[in-house]
Coordinates of C-alpha atoms in Angstrom, one line a residue:
M13 CA 17.5 -17.4 -0.1
A14 CA 17.8 -16.4 -2.9
A15 CA 16.3 -13.9 -4.8
E16 CA 14.4 -13.7 -7.9
L17 CA 15.2 -10.7 -10.7
G18 CA 12.8 -10.0 -13.5
F19 CA 13.7 -8.8 -16.2
V20 CA 11.9 -6.6 -19.0
E21 CA 11.1 -9.0 -22.5
A22 CA 9.0 -8.0 -25.4
A23 CA 6.1 -11.0 -26.1
P24 CA 3.1 -11.6 -28.4
A25 CA -0.2 -10.3 -27.0
W26 CA -1.3 -13.6 -27.1
R27 CA 0.9 -14.6 -24.0
L28 CA 0.2 -11.3 -22.1
R29 CA -4.1 -12.4 -21.2
S30 CA -4.7 -13.9 -18.3
E31 CA -5.3 -17.7 -19.1
Q32 CA -1.2 -17.9 -19.9
F33 CA -0.9 -16.1 -16.2
P34 CA 1.9 -13.3 -17.0
S35 CA 3.9 -11.9 -15.5
K36 CA 4.5 -8.3 -17.1
V37 CA 4.6 -4.6 -17.4
G38 CA 1.9 -1.9 -18.9
G39 CA -1.3 -2.1 -21.2
R40 CA -3.7 -3.3 -19.5
P41 CA -4.6 -5.7 -16.8
A42 CA -4.5 -9.6 -17.3
W43 CA -6.7 -10.0 -14.3
L44 CA -6.8 -13.0 -12.9
G45 CA -10.4 -13.1 -11.0
E46 CA -12.3 -11.8 -12.7
A47 CA -15.3 -11.8 -9.3
G48 CA -14.4 -8.8 -6.9
L49 CA -12.6 -6.3 -9.6
P50 CA -11.1 -3.3 -7.9
G51 CA -13.6 0.0 -8.8
P52 CA -12.9 3.4 -9.4
A53 CA -13.0 4.1 -6.2
E54 CA -10.4 2.0 -5.5
L55 CA -8.1 2.8 -8.0
A56 CA -7.8 6.4 -8.2
C57 CA -4.9 8.2 -6.8
A58 CA -5.3 9.4 -3.3
R59 CA -4.1 12.6 -3.4
C60 CA -5.3 14.3 -6.9
G61 CA -8.0 11.8 -7.4
R62 CA -7.5 11.1 -11.0
P63 CA -7.7 7.6 -12.1
L64 CA -4.4 5.2 -11.3
A65 CA -2.4 3.5 -14.3
F66 CA -2.4 -0.3 -14.3
L67 CA 1.8 -0.8 -13.7
L68 CA 2.6 -4.3 -13.3
Q69 CA 1.4 -7.2 -11.9
L70 CA 3.5 -10.8 -10.8
Y71 CA 2.3 -14.4 -11.1
A72 CA 3.6 -15.8 -7.8
P73 CA 1.7 -18.9 -6.9
L74 CA 2.4 -20.1 -3.4
P75 CA 3.5 -24.3 -3.6
G76 CA 2.2 -25.9 -0.2
R77 CA -1.5 -23.2 -0.4
A78 CA -4.3 -24.9 -2.1
D79 CA -6.4 -21.6 -1.7
A80 CA -3.1 -19.5 -3.9
F81 CA -2.9 -22.1 -6.1
H82 CA -3.1 -19.4 -8.3
R83 CA -1.8 -16.0 -7.0
G84 CA -1.1 -12.4 -8.3
L85 CA -0.5 -9.4 -7.6
F86 CA -1.1 -5.7 -9.2
L87 CA 0.2 -2.7 -8.8
F88 CA -1.5 0.8 -9.5
C89 CA 0.4 4.3 -10.1
C90 CA -0.7 7.4 -10.2
R91 CA 1.1 9.6 -14.2
A92 CA -1.1 12.3 -14.5
P93 CA 1.2 15.4 -13.6
P94 CA 1.9 17.2 -11.6
C95 CA 1.0 15.1 -8.9
C96 CA 2.1 11.4 -10.2
A97 CA 2.1 10.3 -6.4
G98 CA 0.1 7.7 -5.9
L99 CA 0.3 4.0 -5.5
R100 CA -2.4 0.7 -4.9
V101 CA -1.4 -3.1 -5.4
F102 CA -4.0 -5.6 -4.8
R103 CA -3.7 -9.3 -4.2
N104 CA -5.7 -12.3 -5.8
Q105 CA -6.3 -15.1 -5.6
L106 CA -7.8 -19.2 -6.4
P107 CA -7.6 -22.4 -6.5
R108 CA -6.8 -24.6 -8.9
E109 CA -10.6 -25.3 -9.4
N110 CA -11.9 -22.1 -9.6
D111 CA -14.8 -20.0 -11.7
F112 CA -12.3 -19.0 -14.7
Y113 CA -9.7 -21.2 -15.4
S114 CA -8.7 -24.6 -16.6
H115 CA -7.6 -27.2 -14.1
E116 CA -4.9 -28.3 -17.1
P117 CA -2.3 -25.8 -17.7
P118 CA -2.5 -23.8 -20.9
A119 CA -0.8 -24.7 -24.2
E120 CA 2.0 -23.0 -24.7
E121 CA 1.4 -22.7 -28.2
P122 CA -1.0 -19.2 -29.7
P123 CA -4.7 -19.8 -29.8
P124 CA -6.8 -19.1 -32.9
E125 CA -6.9 -15.7 -33.8
T126 CA -10.9 -14.4 -32.0
G127 CA -10.2 -10.7 -34.1
E128 CA -10.6 -9.3 -30.3
P129 CA -7.2 -7.5 -30.2
V130 CA -8.5 -4.9 -27.0
R131 CA -10.9 -7.1 -24.6
L132 CA -13.7 -5.0 -23.1
Q133 CA -16.4 -7.4 -21.3
L134 CA -15.3 -10.5 -18.9
T135 CA -16.4 -14.3 -19.6
S136 CA -17.8 -13.5 -16.2
G137 CA -20.1 -10.4 -17.8
P138 CA -19.0 -6.4 -16.0
W139 CA -17.4 -4.7 -18.7
L140 CA -13.6 -2.8 -18.8
C141 CA -12.7 0.7 -18.9
R142 CA -12.2 1.7 -22.9
V143 CA -9.5 3.7 -21.5
C144 CA -7.3 1.9 -19.2
G145 CA -9.1 -1.7 -18.9
C146 CA -10.6 -1.4 -15.5
L147 CA -13.4 -2.2 -14.2
G148 CA -15.5 0.5 -16.3
P149 CA -19.6 1.3 -14.6
K150 CA -20.1 4.2 -15.8
T151 CA -21.3 4.5 -20.1
C152 CA -22.0 6.6 -23.2
S153 CA -24.9 8.3 -23.0
G154 CA -24.8 8.4 -26.8
C155 CA -23.6 5.3 -28.4
H156 CA -24.6 2.8 -24.2
R157 CA -22.0 1.3 -25.1
A158 CA -18.7 2.5 -24.3
R159 CA -17.5 2.1 -21.3
Y160 CA -15.6 4.0 -18.9
C161 CA -14.6 3.3 -15.7
S162 CA -14.0 7.8 -15.5
R163 CA -15.9 10.9 -16.7
D164 CA -11.6 12.0 -17.2
H165 CA -11.1 8.0 -19.5
Q166 CA -15.3 9.1 -20.8
T167 CA -13.4 13.0 -22.0
L168 CA -9.7 10.7 -22.4
D169 CA -11.5 8.3 -25.7
W170 CA -14.4 11.0 -26.5
R171 CA -11.4 13.2 -28.3
A172 CA -9.1 10.9 -29.3
G173 CA -11.9 9.8 -31.8
H174 CA -15.2 8.6 -29.4
R175 CA -16.8 11.4 -30.4
Q176 CA -16.8 10.4 -34.6
A177 CA -17.7 6.8 -34.0
C178 CA -20.7 7.4 -31.1
G179 CA -23.2 8.1 -33.7
Q180 CA -22.8 5.3 -35.8
A181 CA -24.4 2.7 -36.2
D182 CA -22.0 -0.1 -36.9
N183 CA -20.0 1.7 -34.1
S184 CA -17.5 -1.3 -33.1
D185 CA -16.6 -1.7 -28.9
N186 CA -13.5 -3.3 -29.5
T187 CA -11.5 -0.8 -32.2
V188 CA -10.1 1.3 -29.3
P189 CA -8.4 4.2 -30.4
D190 CA -4.6 4.7 -28.6
H191 CA -5.1 7.5 -25.4
N192 CA -1.0 7.6 -24.0
F193 CA -2.4 6.7 -20.6
L194 CA -1.1 3.0 -20.9
F195 CA 2.2 2.0 -20.1
P196 CA 4.6 0.2 -22.9
E197 CA 3.8 -3.4 -22.2
F198 CA 5.9 -6.2 -22.0
E199 CA 6.1 -9.7 -20.2
I200 CA 8.1 -9.9 -16.7
V201 CA 11.0 -13.1 -17.1
I202 CA 12.3 -14.3 -13.8
E203 CA 15.2 -15.8 -12.6
T204 CA 16.9 -16.8 -9.4
E205 CA 20.2 -14.3 -7.9
D206 CA 23.5 -15.8 -8.8
E207 CA 25.3 -14.7 -5.7
I208 CA 27.9 -12.0 -5.2
T209 CA 31.9 -13.5 -4.9
P210 CA 33.8 -12.1 -2.1
E211 CA 36.2 -12.2 -5.1
V212 CA 33.9 -9.9 -7.1
L213 CA 33.5 -7.4 -4.5
E214 CA 36.5 -6.9 -4.0
R215 CA 37.8 -6.3 -7.4
E216 CA 34.4 -3.6 -7.3
D217 CA 36.3 -2.1 -4.3
E218 CA 39.7 -2.2 -5.6
S219 CA 38.5 -0.7 -9.0
E220 CA 37.2 2.1 -7.4
V221 CA 40.1 3.1 -5.1
T222 CA 42.1 3.0 -7.8
G223 CA 40.4 5.6 -10.2
S224 CA 40.2 8.0 -7.3
M225 CA 43.6 7.2 -5.6
A226 CA 44.3 8.9 -9.5
E227 CA 42.5 11.6 -9.1
A228 CA 42.3 13.2 -5.9
P229 CA 44.4 14.8 -3.4
E230 CA 45.6 13.2 -0.3
E231 CA 43.8 15.8 1.4
E232 CA 40.0 15.1 -0.3
L233 CA 40.7 11.7 0.4
D234 CA 40.8 12.0 4.5
S235 CA 37.4 15.2 4.1
M236 CA 35.8 12.6 1.7
A237 CA 36.2 9.4 3.9
K238 CA 35.9 12.1 7.3
H239 CA 31.8 12.8 5.3
E240 CA 31.0 9.5 4.6
S241 CA 27.6 8.6 6.0
T242 CA 24.8 5.2 6.5
E243 CA 23.5 7.6 2.7
D244 CA 26.9 6.5 0.7
E245 CA 26.7 2.7 2.8
M246 CA 23.3 2.3 1.7
F247 CA 23.5 3.8 -2.1
Q248 CA 26.9 1.9 -2.7
K249 CA 25.5 -1.6 -1.4
F250 CA 22.5 -1.1 -3.7
K251 CA 24.9 -0.8 -6.5
T252 CA 27.2 -3.6 -5.6
K253 CA 23.6 -6.0 -5.1
T254 CA 22.5 -4.6 -8.7
A255 CA 25.6 -5.5 -10.0
L256 CA 25.9 -8.1 -12.1
E257 CA 22.2 -8.1 -13.4
P258 CA 22.0 -4.2 -14.1
D259 CA 18.9 -4.6 -16.4
Q260 CA 16.5 -5.8 -12.8
V261 CA 13.9 -4.6 -13.1
L262 CA 13.0 -6.0 -10.0
R263 CA 13.2 -8.2 -7.0
Y264 CA 11.5 -10.5 -6.4
G265 CA 12.0 -12.7 -2.3
R266 CA 8.8 -13.7 0.4
G267 CA 9.8 -12.8 3.2
I268 CA 13.7 -11.2 2.4
A269 CA 14.5 -8.0 3.0
P270 CA 14.5 -5.3 0.6
V271 CA 17.7 -3.4 -1.0
W272 CA 16.8 0.4 -0.4
I273 CA 18.7 2.8 -2.0
S274 CA 19.0 5.7 0.7
G275 CA 19.9 5.1 4.3
E276 CA 15.9 7.7 4.1
S277 CA 12.5 7.0 4.5
I278 CA 13.0 3.4 5.3
P279 CA 9.9 2.4 6.8
R280 CA 9.9 0.8 10.5
E281 CA 7.7 -2.0 11.3
E282 CA 4.8 0.5 12.5
D283 CA 5.3 1.9 9.4
I284 CA 2.9 -0.8 7.7
P285 CA 0.4 -1.2 8.3
D286 CA -1.3 -4.5 9.6
C287 CA -3.6 -7.3 6.9
P288 CA -7.4 -6.3 7.9
C289 CA -7.9 -9.9 9.1
G290 CA -5.2 -9.6 12.2
A291 CA -1.8 -10.2 10.9
K292 CA 1.3 -9.1 10.1
R293 CA 2.0 -7.9 6.9
T294 CA 5.6 -9.2 4.8
F295 CA 7.9 -8.0 2.4
E296 CA 7.3 -9.8 -1.3
F297 CA 8.4 -8.0 -3.9
Q298 CA 10.4 -3.9 -5.0
V299 CA 10.8 -2.8 -8.1
M300 CA 13.6 -0.7 -9.4
P301 CA 14.1 2.4 -10.8
Q302 CA 15.5 0.7 -13.8
L303 CA 11.8 -0.3 -14.6
L304 CA 11.9 3.0 -15.6
N305 CA 14.0 3.9 -18.7
H306 CA 11.2 1.4 -20.4
L307 CA 8.3 3.1 -19.4
K308 CA 8.5 6.6 -21.2
A309 CA 6.8 8.0 -18.8
D310 CA 8.3 11.8 -18.9
R311 CA 6.6 14.4 -19.3
L312 CA 7.0 18.4 -19.3
G313 CA 7.0 19.4 -15.5
R314 CA 6.8 16.4 -12.9
S315 CA 6.7 12.5 -13.7
V316 CA 6.2 9.5 -12.6
D317 CA 9.7 8.7 -11.0
W318 CA 11.1 7.0 -7.6
G319 CA 13.9 5.2 -6.1
V320 CA 12.4 1.3 -4.7
L321 CA 8.5 0.3 -4.4
A322 CA 9.1 -2.3 -1.8
V323 CA 5.2 -4.1 -1.8
F324 CA 3.8 -5.6 1.5
T325 CA 1.5 -8.4 1.2
C326 CA -0.5 -10.1 4.9
A327 CA 1.9 -12.8 5.7
E328 CA -0.6 -14.9 6.0
S329 CA -1.8 -14.8 2.4
C330 CA -6.1 -14.6 3.4
S331 CA -8.9 -15.3 1.5
L332 CA -10.6 -13.0 2.4
G333 CA -14.0 -13.3 -0.4
A334 CA -13.0 -14.1 -3.7
G335 CA -12.0 -10.4 -5.0
Y336 CA -8.9 -8.4 -4.3
T337 CA -7.1 -8.2 -1.3
E338 CA -5.3 -4.2 -1.1
E339 CA -2.3 -5.2 -0.2
F340 CA 0.6 -2.2 1.3
V341 CA 3.1 -0.5 -1.0
W342 CA 6.2 1.9 0.7
R343 CA 7.8 5.1 -1.8
Q344 CA 11.5 5.6 -1.2
D345 CA 12.2 8.2 -3.9
V346 CA 15.3 8.3 -6.0
T347 CA 16.0 11.9 -4.6
A348 CA 17.1 10.9 -0.8
A349 CA 19.9 9.2 -2.8
P350 CA 23.0 10.2 -3.3

Protein backbone atom coordinates (compact mmCIF):
# COMPACT_ATOMS: atom_id res chain seq x y z
CA MET A 1 0.00 0.00 0.00
CA ALA A 2 1.48 3.34 -1.08
CA ALA A 3 1.56 6.15 1.43
CA GLU A 4 -0.36 9.36 0.85
CA LEU A 5 1.71 12.50 1.24
CA GLY A 6 0.55 15.82 2.64
CA PHE A 7 1.78 19.22 1.43
CA VAL A 8 0.85 22.67 2.73
CA GLU A 9 -0.77 25.26 0.49
CA ALA A 10 -2.29 28.66 1.13
CA ALA A 11 -6.09 28.56 0.90
CA PRO A 12 -8.98 31.01 1.33
CA ALA A 13 -10.49 30.99 4.81
CA TRP A 14 -13.83 29.51 3.69
CA ARG A 15 -12.13 26.32 2.47
CA LEU A 16 -10.78 25.68 5.96
CA ARG A 17 -14.13 25.82 7.79
CA SER A 18 -15.78 22.78 9.36
CA GLU A 19 -18.45 22.40 6.66
CA GLN A 20 -15.72 21.88 4.03
CA PHE A 21 -14.22 18.94 5.99
CA PRO A 22 -10.69 20.30 5.64
CA SER A 23 -7.28 18.83 6.34
CA LYS A 24 -5.27 21.76 7.61
CA VAL A 25 -2.40 23.09 9.68
CA GLY A 26 -2.68 25.85 12.28
CA GLY A 27 -5.28 28.48 12.98
CA ARG A 28 -8.23 27.37 15.11
CA PRO A 29 -9.58 23.81 14.95
CA ALA A 30 -12.33 23.27 12.36
CA TRP A 31 -14.20 20.92 14.68
CA LEU A 32 -16.04 18.02 13.06
CA GLY A 33 -18.71 16.86 15.52
CA GLU A 34 -19.98 19.61 17.80
CA ALA A 35 -20.77 17.29 20.71
CA GLY A 36 -18.27 16.09 23.29
CA LEU A 37 -15.37 18.39 22.36
CA PRO A 38 -12.24 17.87 24.49
CA GLY A 39 -12.30 20.31 27.39
CA PRO A 40 -9.56 22.45 28.97
CA ALA A 41 -8.31 19.59 31.18
CA GLU A 42 -7.85 17.31 28.17
CA LEU A 43 -6.12 20.07 26.19
CA ALA A 44 -3.66 21.05 28.91
CA CYS A 45 0.00 20.05 28.62
CA ALA A 46 0.68 17.05 30.86
CA ARG A 47 4.10 18.49 31.75
CA CYS A 48 3.64 22.24 32.28
CA GLY A 49 -0.15 22.50 32.56
CA ARG A 50 -0.43 25.30 29.98
CA PRO A 51 -3.06 25.13 27.19
CA LEU A 52 -1.97 23.16 24.13
CA ALA A 53 -1.98 24.81 20.70
CA PHE A 54 -3.81 23.29 17.74
CA LEU A 55 -1.20 21.90 15.33
CA LEU A 56 -3.17 20.17 12.57
CA GLN A 57 -6.19 18.13 11.62
CA LEU A 58 -6.67 15.41 9.04
CA TYR A 59 -9.93 14.43 7.39
CA ALA A 60 -9.68 10.64 7.16
CA PRO A 61 -13.04 8.90 6.55
CA LEU A 62 -13.11 5.10 6.42
CA PRO A 63 -14.62 3.62 3.22
CA GLY A 64 -17.27 1.03 3.96
CA ARG A 65 -17.83 2.23 7.51
CA ALA A 66 -21.23 3.92 7.83
CA ASP A 67 -20.38 5.19 11.31
CA ALA A 68 -17.16 6.82 10.05
CA PHE A 69 -18.44 8.44 6.85
CA HIS A 70 -16.93 11.63 8.29
CA ARG A 71 -13.82 11.15 10.40
CA GLY A 72 -11.24 13.61 11.66
CA LEU A 73 -7.99 13.45 13.63
CA PHE A 74 -6.94 16.51 15.64
CA LEU A 75 -3.36 16.96 16.91
CA PHE A 76 -2.34 19.47 19.58
CA CYS A 77 1.09 20.41 20.96
CA CYS A 78 2.59 22.55 23.70
CA ARG A 79 4.26 25.70 22.39
CA ALA A 80 4.99 27.30 25.77
CA PRO A 81 8.76 27.62 26.31
CA PRO A 82 10.71 26.20 27.98
CA CYS A 83 8.40 23.14 27.91
CA CYS A 84 7.22 22.66 24.29
CA ALA A 85 6.86 18.96 25.03
CA GLY A 86 3.19 18.02 25.47
CA LEU A 87 1.27 16.27 22.67
CA ARG A 88 -2.31 14.97 22.45
CA VAL A 89 -4.40 13.66 19.57
CA PHE A 90 -8.15 13.11 19.30
CA ARG A 91 -10.41 11.25 16.86
CA ASN A 92 -14.01 12.09 16.01
CA GLN A 93 -16.31 10.35 13.53
CA LEU A 94 -19.87 10.76 12.31
CA PRO A 95 -22.30 8.88 10.03
CA ARG A 96 -23.47 10.62 6.88
CA GLU A 97 -26.80 11.33 8.54
CA ASN A 98 -25.89 13.46 11.55
CA ASP A 99 -27.02 16.52 13.48
CA PHE A 100 -24.38 18.88 12.10
CA TYR A 101 -23.90 18.54 8.33
CA SER A 102 -25.93 18.12 5.17
CA HIS A 103 -26.28 14.72 3.55
CA GLU A 104 -24.94 16.33 0.35
CA PRO A 105 -21.26 17.13 -0.32
CA PRO A 106 -20.13 20.71 0.49
CA ALA A 107 -20.36 23.40 -2.20
CA GLU A 108 -17.27 24.06 -4.30
CA GLU A 109 -17.99 27.80 -4.42
CA PRO A 110 -17.34 30.24 -1.58
CA PRO A 111 -20.43 31.03 0.52
CA PRO A 112 -21.73 34.59 0.92
CA GLU A 113 -19.75 36.38 3.59
CA THR A 114 -21.39 36.29 7.00
CA GLY A 115 -19.27 39.03 8.55
CA GLU A 116 -17.98 36.58 11.18
CA PRO A 117 -14.32 35.96 10.41
CA VAL A 118 -13.77 34.15 13.71
CA ARG A 119 -16.27 31.57 14.87
CA LEU A 120 -16.73 31.91 18.60
CA GLN A 121 -19.84 29.78 19.09
CA LEU A 122 -20.77 26.42 17.63
CA THR A 123 -24.14 26.03 15.95
CA SER A 124 -25.11 23.55 18.66
CA GLY A 125 -24.50 26.16 21.37
CA PRO A 126 -21.07 25.74 23.05
CA TRP A 127 -18.86 28.82 23.17
CA LEU A 128 -15.22 28.74 22.07
CA CYS A 129 -12.15 30.42 23.52
CA ARG A 130 -11.30 33.74 21.85
CA VAL A 131 -7.62 32.85 21.80
CA CYS A 132 -7.42 29.20 20.67
CA GLY A 133 -10.86 28.15 19.37
CA CYS A 134 -11.25 25.28 21.85
CA LEU A 135 -14.08 24.98 24.38
CA GLY A 136 -14.42 28.19 26.40
CA PRO A 137 -16.30 27.48 29.65
CA LYS A 138 -14.84 30.53 31.44
CA THR A 139 -16.51 33.95 31.02
CA CYS A 140 -15.01 37.41 31.48
CA SER A 141 -16.37 38.72 34.78
CA GLY A 142 -16.43 42.26 33.39
CA CYS A 143 -18.39 42.09 30.13
CA HIS A 144 -19.82 38.56 30.59
CA ARG A 145 -19.39 38.01 26.85
CA ALA A 146 -15.78 37.02 26.15
CA ARG A 147 -15.14 33.29 26.63
CA TYR A 148 -11.92 31.47 27.44
CA CYS A 149 -10.56 27.98 27.97
CA SER A 150 -8.24 29.04 30.77
CA ARG A 151 -6.84 31.82 32.92
CA ASP A 152 -3.75 31.83 30.68
CA HIS A 153 -5.76 32.72 27.60
CA GLN A 154 -7.91 35.26 29.42
CA THR A 155 -4.69 37.03 30.44
CA LEU A 156 -3.38 36.91 26.86
CA ASP A 157 -6.59 38.46 25.53
CA TRP A 158 -6.64 41.10 28.26
CA ARG A 159 -3.16 42.23 27.30
CA ALA A 160 -3.99 42.09 23.58
CA GLY A 161 -6.80 44.65 23.87
CA HIS A 162 -9.72 43.24 25.82
CA ARG A 163 -8.68 45.52 28.71
CA GLN A 164 -9.87 48.49 26.62
CA ALA A 165 -12.84 46.78 24.91
CA CYS A 166 -14.29 45.08 27.98
CA GLY A 167 -16.26 48.00 29.36
CA GLN A 168 -17.45 49.42 26.03
CA ALA A 169 -21.14 49.05 25.23
CA ASP A 170 -20.45 48.25 21.55
CA ASN A 171 -17.83 45.64 22.41
CA SER A 172 -18.00 43.11 19.56
CA ASP A 173 -17.46 39.49 20.52
CA ASN A 174 -16.04 38.47 17.15
CA THR A 175 -13.40 41.19 16.85
CA VAL A 176 -10.43 39.10 17.88
CA PRO A 177 -6.85 40.42 17.92
CA ASP A 178 -3.74 38.44 17.05
CA HIS A 179 -2.58 36.86 20.31
CA ASN A 180 0.61 35.37 18.80
CA PHE A 181 -0.56 31.95 19.96
CA LEU A 182 -1.96 30.21 16.87
CA PHE A 183 0.27 28.62 14.26
CA PRO A 184 0.06 29.95 10.66
CA GLU A 185 -2.86 28.37 8.80
CA PHE A 186 -2.52 26.27 5.64
CA GLU A 187 -4.54 23.67 3.81
CA ILE A 188 -3.04 20.16 3.66
CA VAL A 189 -3.27 18.82 0.11
CA ILE A 190 -2.95 15.04 -0.26
CA GLU A 191 -1.19 13.21 -3.11
CA THR A 192 -0.29 9.51 -3.50
CA GLU A 193 3.42 8.79 -3.18
CA ASP A 194 5.30 7.72 -6.31
CA GLU A 195 7.29 4.55 -5.87
CA ILE A 196 11.03 5.07 -5.61
CA THR A 197 12.59 2.94 -8.34
CA PRO A 198 15.88 1.01 -7.95
CA GLU A 199 17.38 3.29 -10.64
CA VAL A 200 16.75 6.35 -8.48
CA LEU A 201 18.37 4.69 -5.47
CA GLU A 202 21.35 3.67 -7.57
CA ARG A 203 21.87 7.19 -8.87
CA GLU A 204 21.68 8.60 -5.33
CA ASP A 205 24.15 6.04 -4.01
CA GLU A 206 26.59 6.72 -6.88
CA SER A 207 26.49 10.48 -6.37
CA GLU A 208 27.13 10.12 -2.64
CA VAL A 209 30.01 7.69 -3.10
CA THR A 210 31.59 9.70 -5.90
CA GLY A 211 31.47 12.89 -3.86
CA SER A 212 32.92 11.28 -0.73
CA MET A 213 35.62 9.35 -2.62
CA ALA A 214 36.95 12.55 -4.10
CA GLU A 215 37.22 14.26 -0.73
CA ALA A 216 38.17 11.52 1.75
CA PRO A 217 41.43 9.54 2.05
CA GLU A 218 41.26 5.73 2.08
CA GLU A 219 41.92 5.45 5.82
CA GLU A 220 39.03 7.80 6.56
CA LEU A 221 36.71 5.76 4.35
CA ASP A 222 37.73 2.60 6.23
CA SER A 223 37.05 4.32 9.51
CA MET A 224 33.64 5.53 8.32
CA ALA A 225 32.71 2.03 7.18
CA LYS A 226 33.69 0.55 10.55
CA HIS A 227 31.56 3.07 12.41
CA GLU A 228 28.51 2.67 10.24
CA SER A 229 25.59 2.13 12.59
CA THR A 230 21.89 1.51 12.67
CA GLU A 231 21.56 5.25 13.18
CA ASP A 232 23.22 5.99 9.84
CA GLU A 233 21.17 3.33 8.04
CA MET A 234 17.88 4.62 9.45
CA PHE A 235 18.68 8.22 8.64
CA GLN A 236 19.74 7.29 5.10
CA LYS A 237 16.49 5.37 4.62
CA PHE A 238 14.58 8.41 5.84
CA LYS A 239 16.43 10.71 3.42
CA THR A 240 15.92 8.30 0.52
CA LYS A 241 12.22 7.93 1.28
CA THR A 242 11.71 11.67 1.29
CA ALA A 243 14.13 12.56 -1.54
CA LEU A 244 11.57 12.59 -4.36
CA GLU A 245 9.14 14.81 -2.41
CA PRO A 246 11.26 16.83 0.04
CA ASP A 247 8.40 19.25 0.85
CA GLN A 248 6.10 16.60 2.33
CA VAL A 249 4.89 17.54 5.80
CA LEU A 250 2.80 14.43 6.44
CA ARG A 251 2.67 10.75 5.49
CA TYR A 252 -0.63 8.90 5.78
CA GLY A 253 -1.32 5.18 5.53
CA ARG A 254 -3.50 3.31 7.99
CA GLY A 255 -1.65 0.13 8.94
CA ILE A 256 1.55 0.82 6.99
CA ALA A 257 4.96 1.16 8.66
CA PRO A 258 6.16 4.60 9.78
CA VAL A 259 9.37 6.04 8.31
CA TRP A 260 11.60 6.71 11.32
CA ILE A 261 14.32 9.35 11.24
CA SER A 262 16.53 7.53 13.74
CA GLY A 263 17.29 4.06 15.06
CA GLU A 264 16.69 5.34 18.59
CA SER A 265 13.37 5.83 20.35
CA ILE A 266 11.36 3.56 18.06
CA PRO A 267 8.30 2.32 19.99
CA ARG A 268 7.89 -1.35 20.76
CA GLU A 269 4.45 -2.90 20.61
CA GLU A 270 4.09 -2.66 24.38
CA ASP A 271 4.87 1.09 24.25
CA ILE A 272 1.65 1.75 22.33
CA PRO A 273 -1.34 1.47 24.69
CA ASP A 274 -4.47 -0.35 23.59
CA CYS A 275 -7.63 1.64 22.94
CA PRO A 276 -10.04 1.78 25.92
CA CYS A 277 -12.39 -0.38 23.81
CA GLY A 278 -9.81 -3.20 24.06
CA ALA A 279 -8.56 -3.09 20.45
CA LYS A 280 -4.92 -2.59 19.52
CA ARG A 281 -3.83 0.73 18.09
CA THR A 282 -2.33 0.85 14.61
CA PHE A 283 -0.19 3.44 12.86
CA GLU A 284 -2.22 5.94 10.83
CA PHE A 285 -0.07 8.96 9.97
CA GLN A 286 3.13 10.78 10.80
CA VAL A 287 4.07 14.45 10.86
CA MET A 288 7.40 15.19 9.21
CA PRO A 289 10.03 17.66 10.47
CA GLN A 290 9.53 19.68 7.26
CA LEU A 291 6.36 21.12 8.80
CA LEU A 292 8.49 23.06 11.29
CA ASN A 293 9.64 25.32 8.44
CA HIS A 294 6.07 26.60 8.06
CA LEU A 295 5.20 27.16 11.73
CA LYS A 296 7.33 30.23 12.51
CA ALA A 297 7.69 28.80 15.99
CA ASP A 298 11.32 29.74 16.70
CA ARG A 299 11.83 31.70 19.90
CA LEU A 300 14.71 32.48 22.20
CA GLY A 301 15.39 29.33 24.18
CA ARG A 302 13.52 26.11 23.50
CA SER A 303 10.86 25.92 20.82
CA VAL A 304 8.54 23.39 19.18
CA ASP A 305 10.66 20.65 17.62
CA TRP A 306 10.50 17.00 16.59
CA GLY A 307 11.97 14.42 14.25
CA VAL A 308 8.80 12.40 13.67
CA LEU A 309 5.35 12.57 15.29
CA ALA A 310 3.69 9.19 14.72
CA VAL A 311 -0.03 8.88 15.43
CA PHE A 312 -1.54 5.50 16.32
CA THR A 313 -5.33 5.05 16.35
CA CYS A 314 -7.79 2.33 17.35
CA ALA A 315 -7.57 -0.49 14.81
CA GLU A 316 -11.37 -0.82 15.03
CA SER A 317 -11.94 2.96 14.92
CA CYS A 318 -14.45 2.39 17.69
CA SER A 319 -17.40 4.62 18.45
CA LEU A 320 -17.18 5.36 22.16
CA GLY A 321 -20.06 7.82 22.27
CA ALA A 322 -20.52 10.83 20.02
CA GLY A 323 -17.55 12.82 21.28
CA TYR A 324 -13.81 12.95 20.72
CA THR A 325 -11.76 9.88 21.60
CA GLU A 326 -8.14 10.38 22.61
CA GLU A 327 -5.61 8.38 20.60
CA PHE A 328 -1.84 8.01 20.96
CA VAL A 329 1.06 10.01 19.54
CA TRP A 330 4.72 8.98 19.71
CA ARG A 331 7.44 11.60 19.40
CA GLN A 332 10.85 10.74 18.01
CA ASP A 333 13.18 13.66 18.57
CA VAL A 334 15.28 15.04 15.76
CA THR A 335 18.22 15.22 18.19
CA ALA A 336 18.35 11.42 18.08
CA ALA A 337 19.26 11.58 14.38
CA PRO A 338 22.91 11.79 13.28
